[in-house]
Structure formats: C-alpha cells, structure tokens
Amino acid sequence: MTNNVHTQAVLTFDGQDDYIDFGKNDIGGVFAEGSSAFTISGWVNPHQLASKATTYGTRNVFFARSSDRYSDNFEFGISESGNLDVYIDEKLDNVIKTFGNGELTTGQWHFFAIVFDRGQLTIYLDEHEYTDSLRGTSLNKATSSVTLGATLHNNNYYTGQIANISVWNYACSQVEIQRQRSEPLVGNEEGLVAYWRLNEGEGTTVRDLTANAHDGKLRGNPTWDIAELPTFGQASSQELLSQASHEGETQDETANPLEDNPPLTETAVREEDTPTQETTALAPVVARDEGQPKAKKETRKKSARDQTSSTPEQQAGEIKIDQTSQSEVSENIPQQERSQTFTQEQSQEVMNPTANAKYKILAIDGGGIRAIIPALILAEIEKRTQKQIFSLFDLIAGTSTGGVLALGLTKPQLNLELSDSTPVAQYSAEDLVELFVEYGPSMFYEPAWEKIFGPIEDVFIQPKYAAESREEIFREYFGDAPLEGNLKEVFVTSYDIEQRIPILFTNKIEKQQTESKRFRKLSVGLTLTDAAMATTAIPTYFPPYRVASSQNFSGFYTLVDGGLIANNPTYLAIMEAKISRQDTKPVAPDDLLIVSLGTGSLTSIYSYDKVKHWGQLQWGQPLLNIVFDGGSEVVAGELERWFEASQKELSGSYYRFQTFLTGELELIDNVKLENIRQLQALAHQLIAAQSQQIDELCSILAS
C-alpha cells in the first residue's frame, strides 16, 4: 500500500473534562445485552498517555459505555506503554485484555479495529493483528451512556485526537478491515450502524453519517483543529486475494475454539512484567491479561418473560469480584452451559405429611443495601437449579430489604401468551440484584447540602432520607399488584408503633388476622408496594408508612421496619409452617428444609472505654445496628442448636449462609459504588467458599 496524507477537521480532547455523549443508546443493538458480534474501527492520535486507570484497569479511555452510577459493558483505552486496553463485560471473564507491542505512540495517527465474535477477539493496530478469546460469548446489559473521549466510570479522560469511528453489527473479516483502513466510508454500507468522521469543524454536535442518526453532543470543551491523517492507497487485487486466503485458513484452524478446546482460566500478568513480543504484519499473537479481574456493577438480567427466548450465553451472566482471582471463581462456581429457561413447577401449598417430604422455607434477613448479598446467592441457586426461586420453596419470608426480595421473587408475571397452568415470576433474583445495585443510590439519596448540614437535622428534626424516591422505585417494580396474587406463600414483617404490635403481611387471605391484640396478619386490599414500603421504613432513616385500616381507631396502621421485631424471620416462618401443617403433630426439624440468608454479620467493637460516657445522641445509630444484628444472630444460633440436638445428621435440613462485615460495609445505607462492589465481592467469595453446600442444597431443592 502507498502511504499518503489528507487534511480534515478533527476534535482534540484535553484529558480534563472533554468527551462526546451519545446518551443511553445501544447503537442499533450493537451494545445491547446479548450482542455477540461487532466491529469498531477508527483512528486515534494520543497526545499524552497517563497511568491512571479505571477500576477495570483501562487507561486513557477513548470509547466506552460505562459510568459510576449505571451498569457498563465495555471500555477501550490506551496503556501508558502504547498498547490497546480492551475491557468487555461478556458476563464471565470480566478481565482487561491488553494488546500490542507499543504501536500506539503519542503524536502520531494510528489505525485500530476491535472485532468481537462470540468471545473471540481480533485486534488490528496499524499493520499488526492480535488474537485472544473470552469465555463469555455476548455482552452483558449496560445502561450507561456511550461516550467518545472518556469513560464516565472513575472520570477517566483521553488526551489527544480521534477520527473516523465506525461501528458495525457483525464481525468484519480481515479483508474488510483493510478496506476500512484504506478506503473512505460512505455511510450506507451493509452492517454499518454508526459512522462518525468527527470532521464538522464547528458546533457542539457530531453527526452520524448513517441513516440511523446516532448523533452526539460535545461535553466539556473539546476543540476543533485541522490535522493531517494518513491515507493508504487501495490494496491491490492480489493483496486482497492473498489476505482472504490467509483469513480462510485462520478461520478453519480456529473454528469453534470454545467448544472444541475450552481455554484454561488465564492468569493475570502485569504489563511491565511481561516481555514484549515482536509481531509481524498480520501475524496472530495471543494477547495478555493485565491486572487482576475487576469488580463489575451488577446489571439487570432479563426477566422470566425474556429468558425463554434468550440464548444460554445471555443467561449465564454473573457479577465478578475484586477480592478473589478469576481462577478461584471458576474453580468454585460451576458455569451452566445449558439454557437457563426456568421451569415453572408449583410446590405444594401445604406441608405434605408423607414420611420423606420436607416443607421448604426460605427466610431472608434485613440489612438495607446489604440485601445484595442474599440476592446474589439466590441468583446462584437459580442458575444451578435452572428454576425460579418461587418454585423451589413452600414459604418465602423476609424482613426489610429481605422482604423486598421475598415480594419480588413471588410476584407473578402477567403474560397472556402463557396458560394458567404455567405460572412465572416476573423477576429473577438477578433482576432484584439490579434493583439494589442500580436504584440503591436513589433509595438512600441525600442531596449535597444535606450531607453538609443534614447530620444535625437528622439527629434532632427529621429522618435521614425522604420516602418519595423509595416509593417511586417500588411502584416501578411492583405497581399496584395485589399482595394476595403472589405465586407462593410469602410473609413480610413490620411493626405498628401506635398499636405496639407486630404486623405480618401475607398473601394468604385465609390467614388474615385482624382481631388479635398481640399481632395482626394483613392481606386483603393491600399491594406489594404497601408491604415493601412498610417493611423498609427503618426508624431514623425513613418516616413510618401508613396503611388505611378500619380495624384501628385511628383509621391507619403506622408501620416501621420489621427488623425491630424479627430481622431474621426464620422462627416466624417455622410458626407459619406449623399452621400450614395438616395434622396436630408438632413440627420437628426433620419435617423442614430451611434456607436462611444473612446480609452480613457485624464485627465492629464497642469497647467499654469508648461507650461508658455515651448518652442518647451517641447511642442512637449503634443501638439500631445492635438490635438488627443481635436479633439475627440469636435466631441463627438457636436454630443451629435445635437442629443439632434433634438429630446428628441433619445437614440436609438447615442451611445458613452468612458472611462477616467490617468498617463501612456494615452500614445499611452506604450506597457508594465502591461499597456496592465490595458487597458483590463478598457475596461471590461466600458462594465460592460454600459451593459444595450450595450444590447439595440445589440438588435437594430441584429433586
């Protein structure tokens, strides 16, 4: 090829706050969940390469769909050594890949192309080609904006110029990549979904030259400049034929690599510790991983109505972890290769008195944002059993955000295409992971001025958070769905501060009890939103929630978080099992299968010297933590003693999954991104450590 130059207007990014915002746009489905093939190509001229990286390890990010608040699925950047950083969330590996041998030098224009084809990566940097693979075969879901010139995740900005970016909805061949490098695009090419020349020369909008109108807005203050870009003469017919022949041989040799020869889990290697490898033009070179696997924000999986038509790769998504290596996760968490289409088998509504039948109880502790931990464990159970949670248990109980999980897992999907004999829950456990990961910051939202002046008001005047945002989120998920319509028996705890009695929300109308002076069970006329708002009304954090009632003199139940009476609701669930039993015999441990999920046990120490002079003001917050945590652990300890004393071999009757928390992880309202990622990491560490017990449990549940 002949190498010439041409002049055009280009954008220059200052590395401070400049970028192009294309909005929350999946660019014609290319960056949508389940997308399994795409190509991105263009030109970059880095002016400066910094060492600052995102938490995924990507540096000098010039193209991304990621942010601090919303879910992500890719970041492309340049390392300080001039190599290409590629982070793609394909649900399984979640590691950064670094390609090249220092080709992307500063002060010069370089051509790049990134080809993703069902987990296979082919990277072109100028004349060089590199290959590698990922275990996942399609993109995870993302709700962040697409950006050029930066990633909104950790505010990592690119310094330099970018031009002629094209996005294709398929994996381009080597010959097509060479044409993209040597020939100008028109905008109407088949499979081209976006093409930004970035040559407008003025204004604050960049135009997509395809008919799809994926235009972008300039943010910060990138400047328009004139630059000389390389122009390569068109490759000769002989060159293209030779390349096509080479490409065909390569494809034959690498066909179905994931099926025929699954790669071993790769060991992450730091770039500076890896000897550089000289590459020849278009000779495939295996890329290296750089840095440890990075934490990933959980993204919302498709609900059950979508899962029946999705691919196995789309449904194998999982949150990755910071604090254990990828090899640890892959060894301890089996990857399901078959489709995750859930079966919809209904369990019996009442306890079966036959000899070997067990009444199956799921009980979920309260814990604010820490509900991410049990939600991820439940997602793992769904993945291993291939069944929705509601179909595995006879009774699901929850307190506070554990109650929200119980309600969401049993909410029916209204789908006219399905017959009445195949009930399906609207939300999977992974959907509810997203509820907390995505919307947790909105539930516990505190304006900036409140963070400065709020602590005084929070103590003396008002709750820490308003209820409106939380209610808006619950209404988005639950609407006005009636409590009595849930798919499986569910009960959720609360406490009436006027009547001074426990309030249990149940979907069983026949269990409604409104006359007792010791407790009430409510069902008729109530919604899932009512139950969710009541059970999460944590004193001092949120105001009480009022439910209209004709049974009370005041005309209302005034309700607060059920954690005050039963943060671990397992004992109450056992009492419900006794009521459901069809005979008068007492409930024995071998009648039950109990799965109890904690939200993390607190480890902070309140020493005598520290607290001996505390008054009401200092004790307020610690006392609430002690009530919640202490109540959970008392119940857990008593249940262990009950099962152990009853029979030596009852390992298949009681499962308690709990981890330990330190520092800010203990806070029920710490919705900072780093804290959420650490909670996700702890959950996956627990899953890895208890993988054998989870397998045993799943075998029992699915049988």
PDB file of C-alpha atoms in Angstrom, residues 501-666:
ATOM      1  CA  ILE A 501     -47.868  -4.999  67.814  1.00  0.00           C
ATOM      2  CA  PRO A 502     -46.102  -6.940  65.064  1.00  0.00           C
ATOM      3  CA  ILE A 503     -47.713  -6.738  61.627  1.00  0.00           C
ATOM      4  CA  LEU A 504     -47.182  -9.581  59.169  1.00  0.00           C
ATOM      5  CA  PHE A 505     -48.099  -9.136  55.522  1.00  0.00           C
ATOM      6  CA  THR A 506     -49.287 -12.393  53.951  1.00  0.00           C
ATOM      7  CA  ASN A 507     -50.716 -13.301  50.570  1.00  0.00           C
ATOM      8  CA  LYS A 508     -52.906 -15.995  52.152  1.00  0.00           C
ATOM      9  CA  ILE A 509     -56.350 -14.485  52.652  1.00  0.00           C
ATOM     10  CA  GLU A 510     -57.369 -17.393  54.858  1.00  0.00           C
ATOM     11  CA  LYS A 511     -54.569 -16.465  57.281  1.00  0.00           C
ATOM     12  CA  GLN A 512     -55.619 -12.843  57.663  1.00  0.00           C
ATOM     13  CA  GLN A 513     -55.969 -11.974  61.352  1.00  0.00           C
ATOM     14  CA  THR A 514     -57.142  -8.509  62.343  1.00  0.00           C
ATOM     15  CA  GLU A 515     -58.692  -9.086  65.752  1.00  0.00           C
ATOM     16  CA  SER A 516     -55.730 -10.164  67.860  1.00  0.00           C
ATOM     17  CA  LYS A 517     -54.275  -7.688  70.339  1.00  0.00           C
ATOM     18  CA  ARG A 518     -50.855  -9.368  70.099  1.00  0.00           C
ATOM     19  CA  PHE A 519     -50.261  -9.307  66.345  1.00  0.00           C
ATOM     20  CA  ARG A 520     -52.007  -8.790  63.012  1.00  0.00           C
ATOM     21  CA  LYS A 521     -51.757 -10.587  59.685  1.00  0.00           C
ATOM     22  CA  LEU A 522     -52.824  -8.403  56.782  1.00  0.00           C
ATOM     23  CA  SER A 523     -53.688  -9.430  53.243  1.00  0.00           C
ATOM     24  CA  VAL A 524     -56.931  -8.186  51.690  1.00  0.00           C
ATOM     25  CA  GLY A 525     -56.773  -4.886  49.849  1.00  0.00           C
ATOM     26  CA  LEU A 526     -53.022  -4.432  50.246  1.00  0.00           C
ATOM     27  CA  THR A 527     -50.412  -4.188  47.496  1.00  0.00           C
ATOM     28  CA  LEU A 528     -46.833  -5.347  47.171  1.00  0.00           C
ATOM     29  CA  THR A 529     -45.816  -1.696  47.285  1.00  0.00           C
ATOM     30  CA  ASP A 530     -47.581  -1.296  50.641  1.00  0.00           C
ATOM     31  CA  ALA A 531     -45.712  -4.274  52.084  1.00  0.00           C
ATOM     32  CA  ALA A 532     -42.361  -3.147  50.648  1.00  0.00           C
ATOM     33  CA  MET A 533     -42.723   0.392  51.986  1.00  0.00           C
ATOM     34  CA  ALA A 534     -43.760  -0.795  55.446  1.00  0.00           C
ATOM     35  CA  THR A 535     -41.050  -3.392  55.939  1.00  0.00           C
ATOM     36  CA  THR A 536     -38.274  -0.991  54.838  1.00  0.00           C
ATOM     37  CA  ALA A 537     -39.352   2.036  56.914  1.00  0.00           C
ATOM     38  CA  ILE A 538     -36.196   1.951  59.051  1.00  0.00           C
ATOM     39  CA  PRO A 539     -36.566   4.283  62.057  1.00  0.00           C
ATOM     40  CA  THR A 540     -34.348   7.384  61.870  1.00  0.00           C
ATOM     41  CA  TYR A 541     -33.634   6.644  58.188  1.00  0.00           C
ATOM     42  CA  PHE A 542     -37.184   6.867  56.785  1.00  0.00           C
ATOM     43  CA  PRO A 543     -40.550   8.083  58.086  1.00  0.00           C
ATOM     44  CA  PRO A 544     -43.156   5.463  59.078  1.00  0.00           C
ATOM     45  CA  TYR A 545     -45.506   4.176  56.400  1.00  0.00           C
ATOM     46  CA  ARG A 546     -49.266   4.412  56.909  1.00  0.00           C
ATOM     47  CA  VAL A 547     -51.781   1.835  55.672  1.00  0.00           C
ATOM     48  CA  ALA A 548     -55.508   2.586  55.885  1.00  0.00           C
ATOM     49  CA  SER A 549     -57.409   0.301  58.267  1.00  0.00           C
ATOM     50  CA  SER A 550     -60.963   0.023  59.530  1.00  0.00           C
ATOM     51  CA  GLN A 551     -59.807  -2.160  62.430  1.00  0.00           C
ATOM     52  CA  ASN A 552     -57.899   0.619  64.225  1.00  0.00           C
ATOM     53  CA  PHE A 553     -59.436   3.577  65.989  1.00  0.00           C
ATOM     54  CA  SER A 554     -57.060   5.937  64.198  1.00  0.00           C
ATOM     55  CA  GLY A 555     -58.013   4.520  60.795  1.00  0.00           C
ATOM     56  CA  PHE A 556     -54.421   3.568  59.986  1.00  0.00           C
ATOM     57  CA  TYR A 557     -51.612   1.182  60.713  1.00  0.00           C
ATOM     58  CA  THR A 558     -48.460   3.235  61.319  1.00  0.00           C
ATOM     59  CA  LEU A 559     -45.669   0.898  60.300  1.00  0.00           C
ATOM     60  CA  VAL A 560     -41.888   0.697  60.605  1.00  0.00           C
ATOM     61  CA  ASP A 561     -39.185  -1.778  59.622  1.00  0.00           C
ATOM     62  CA  GLY A 562     -39.824  -5.362  60.740  1.00  0.00           C
ATOM     63  CA  GLY A 563     -36.178  -5.693  61.777  1.00  0.00           C
ATOM     64  CA  LEU A 564     -37.164  -4.260  65.147  1.00  0.00           C
ATOM     65  CA  ILE A 565     -39.015  -7.480  65.939  1.00  0.00           C
ATOM     66  CA  ALA A 566     -37.558 -10.133  63.610  1.00  0.00           C
ATOM     67  CA  ASN A 567     -34.597  -9.132  61.487  1.00  0.00           C
ATOM     68  CA  ASN A 568     -34.075 -12.856  60.916  1.00  0.00           C
ATOM     69  CA  PRO A 569     -37.639 -14.076  60.218  1.00  0.00           C
ATOM     70  CA  THR A 570     -36.882 -17.816  60.297  1.00  0.00           C
ATOM     71  CA  TYR A 571     -38.634 -18.513  63.631  1.00  0.00           C
ATOM     72  CA  LEU A 572     -41.776 -16.792  62.390  1.00  0.00           C
ATOM     73  CA  ALA A 573     -41.570 -18.847  59.205  1.00  0.00           C
ATOM     74  CA  ILE A 574     -41.439 -22.060  61.244  1.00  0.00           C
ATOM     75  CA  MET A 575     -44.576 -20.966  63.087  1.00  0.00           C
ATOM     76  CA  GLU A 576     -46.262 -20.460  59.725  1.00  0.00           C
ATOM     77  CA  ALA A 577     -45.187 -23.967  58.739  1.00  0.00           C
ATOM     78  CA  LYS A 578     -46.881 -25.301  61.861  1.00  0.00           C
ATOM     79  CA  ILE A 579     -50.091 -23.515  60.901  1.00  0.00           C
ATOM     80  CA  SER A 580     -49.868 -24.937  57.389  1.00  0.00           C
ATOM     81  CA  ARG A 581     -49.422 -28.482  58.641  1.00  0.00           C
ATOM     82  CA  GLN A 582     -52.499 -30.601  58.110  1.00  0.00           C
ATOM     83  CA  ASP A 583     -52.288 -32.522  61.367  1.00  0.00           C
ATOM     84  CA  THR A 584     -51.797 -31.674  65.019  1.00  0.00           C
ATOM     85  CA  LYS A 585     -48.293 -33.079  65.434  1.00  0.00           C
ATOM     86  CA  PRO A 586     -45.586 -30.633  66.488  1.00  0.00           C
ATOM     87  CA  VAL A 587     -43.130 -29.530  63.829  1.00  0.00           C
ATOM     88  CA  ALA A 588     -39.844 -31.436  64.088  1.00  0.00           C
ATOM     89  CA  PRO A 589     -36.543 -30.492  62.442  1.00  0.00           C
ATOM     90  CA  ASP A 590     -36.732 -33.394  60.003  1.00  0.00           C
ATOM     91  CA  ASP A 591     -40.082 -32.060  58.734  1.00  0.00           C
ATOM     92  CA  LEU A 592     -38.368 -28.963  57.403  1.00  0.00           C
ATOM     93  CA  LEU A 593     -35.806 -27.751  54.926  1.00  0.00           C
ATOM     94  CA  ILE A 594     -34.755 -24.258  55.933  1.00  0.00           C
ATOM     95  CA  VAL A 595     -32.580 -21.914  53.891  1.00  0.00           C
ATOM     96  CA  SER A 596     -31.677 -18.822  55.905  1.00  0.00           C
ATOM     97  CA  LEU A 597     -29.810 -15.985  54.204  1.00  0.00           C
ATOM     98  CA  GLY A 598     -27.982 -13.290  56.132  1.00  0.00           C
ATOM     99  CA  THR A 599     -26.936  -9.849  54.952  1.00  0.00           C
ATOM    100  CA  GLY A 600     -23.605  -9.881  56.779  1.00  0.00           C
ATOM    101  CA  SER A 601     -22.710 -10.146  60.454  1.00  0.00           C
ATOM    102  CA  LEU A 602     -21.215  -7.040  62.033  1.00  0.00           C
ATOM    103  CA  THR A 603     -17.778  -7.144  63.625  1.00  0.00           C
ATOM    104  CA  SER A 604     -17.298  -3.586  64.956  1.00  0.00           C
ATOM    105  CA  ILE A 605     -16.390  -3.498  68.620  1.00  0.00           C
ATOM    106  CA  TYR A 606     -17.877  -1.028  71.091  1.00  0.00           C
ATOM    107  CA  SER A 607     -15.318  -1.036  73.881  1.00  0.00           C
ATOM    108  CA  TYR A 608     -16.151  -0.101  77.429  1.00  0.00           C
ATOM    109  CA  ASP A 609     -13.809   2.899  77.433  1.00  0.00           C
ATOM    110  CA  LYS A 610     -15.399   4.138  74.203  1.00  0.00           C
ATOM    111  CA  VAL A 611     -19.033   3.948  75.251  1.00  0.00           C
ATOM    112  CA  LYS A 612     -19.002   4.489  79.019  1.00  0.00           C
ATOM    113  CA  HIS A 613     -19.713   8.210  78.617  1.00  0.00           C
ATOM    114  CA  TRP A 614     -22.163   7.898  75.714  1.00  0.00           C
ATOM    115  CA  GLY A 615     -25.636   9.362  76.013  1.00  0.00           C
ATOM    116  CA  GLN A 616     -28.746   9.163  73.858  1.00  0.00           C
ATOM    117  CA  LEU A 617     -27.157  11.023  70.969  1.00  0.00           C
ATOM    118  CA  GLN A 618     -24.136   8.731  70.660  1.00  0.00           C
ATOM    119  CA  TRP A 619     -26.074   5.519  71.195  1.00  0.00           C
ATOM    120  CA  GLY A 620     -28.729   6.183  68.549  1.00  0.00           C
ATOM    121  CA  GLN A 621     -27.107   4.632  65.484  1.00  0.00           C
ATOM    122  CA  PRO A 622     -25.077   1.863  67.182  1.00  0.00           C
ATOM    123  CA  LEU A 623     -28.154   0.748  69.129  1.00  0.00           C
ATOM    124  CA  LEU A 624     -30.136   0.192  65.921  1.00  0.00           C
ATOM    125  CA  ASN A 625     -27.276  -1.851  64.440  1.00  0.00           C
ATOM    126  CA  ILE A 626     -27.042  -3.946  67.605  1.00  0.00           C
ATOM    127  CA  VAL A 627     -30.800  -4.631  67.616  1.00  0.00           C
ATOM    128  CA  PHE A 628     -30.793  -5.763  63.991  1.00  0.00           C
ATOM    129  CA  ASP A 629     -27.574  -7.774  64.071  1.00  0.00           C
ATOM    130  CA  GLY A 630     -28.087  -9.216  67.528  1.00  0.00           C
ATOM    131  CA  GLY A 631     -31.614 -10.338  66.724  1.00  0.00           C
ATOM    132  CA  SER A 632     -30.450 -12.104  63.566  1.00  0.00           C
ATOM    133  CA  GLU A 633     -27.613 -13.941  65.239  1.00  0.00           C
ATOM    134  CA  VAL A 634     -29.706 -15.064  68.235  1.00  0.00           C
ATOM    135  CA  VAL A 635     -32.203 -16.735  65.911  1.00  0.00           C
ATOM    136  CA  ALA A 636     -29.448 -18.284  63.799  1.00  0.00           C
ATOM    137  CA  GLY A 637     -27.694 -19.668  66.860  1.00  0.00           C
ATOM    138  CA  GLU A 638     -30.850 -21.125  68.389  1.00  0.00           C
ATOM    139  CA  LEU A 639     -31.782 -22.827  65.128  1.00  0.00           C
ATOM    140  CA  GLU A 640     -28.350 -24.430  64.900  1.00  0.00           C
ATOM    141  CA  ARG A 641     -28.758 -25.810  68.423  1.00  0.00           C
ATOM    142  CA  TRP A 642     -32.280 -27.032  67.657  1.00  0.00           C
ATOM    143  CA  PHE A 643     -31.214 -28.974  64.594  1.00  0.00           C
ATOM    144  CA  GLU A 644     -28.022 -30.330  66.166  1.00  0.00           C
ATOM    145  CA  ALA A 645     -29.830 -31.519  69.287  1.00  0.00           C
ATOM    146  CA  SER A 646     -32.591 -33.222  67.352  1.00  0.00           C
ATOM    147  CA  GLN A 647     -30.512 -35.466  65.166  1.00  0.00           C
ATOM    148  CA  LYS A 648     -26.822 -35.814  64.386  1.00  0.00           C
ATOM    149  CA  GLU A 649     -27.232 -35.964  60.634  1.00  0.00           C
ATOM    150  CA  LEU A 650     -29.495 -33.163  59.600  1.00  0.00           C
ATOM    151  CA  SER A 651     -27.108 -31.474  57.181  1.00  0.00           C
ATOM    152  CA  GLY A 652     -29.840 -31.530  54.564  1.00  0.00           C
ATOM    153  CA  SER A 653     -32.344 -29.700  56.753  1.00  0.00           C
ATOM    154  CA  TYR A 654     -30.828 -26.345  57.722  1.00  0.00           C
ATOM    155  CA  TYR A 655     -28.624 -24.089  55.613  1.00  0.00           C
ATOM    156  CA  ARG A 656     -27.485 -20.720  56.897  1.00  0.00           C
ATOM    157  CA  PHE A 657     -25.404 -18.585  54.518  1.00  0.00           C
ATOM    158  CA  GLN A 658     -23.765 -15.643  56.226  1.00  0.00           C
ATOM    159  CA  THR A 659     -20.565 -13.615  55.891  1.00  0.00           C
ATOM    160  CA  PHE A 660     -18.780 -11.057  58.081  1.00  0.00           C
ATOM    161  CA  LEU A 661     -18.600  -7.318  57.529  1.00  0.00           C
ATOM    162  CA  THR A 662     -16.093  -4.721  58.635  1.00  0.00           C
ATOM    163  CA  GLY A 663     -15.874  -0.952  58.550  1.00  0.00           C
ATOM    164  CA  GLU A 664     -18.206   0.905  56.219  1.00  0.00           C
ATOM    165  CA  LEU A 665     -19.533  -2.350  54.779  1.00  0.00           C
ATOM    166  CA  GLU A 666     -21.640  -2.622  57.940  1.00  0.00           C
TER     167      GLU A 666
END
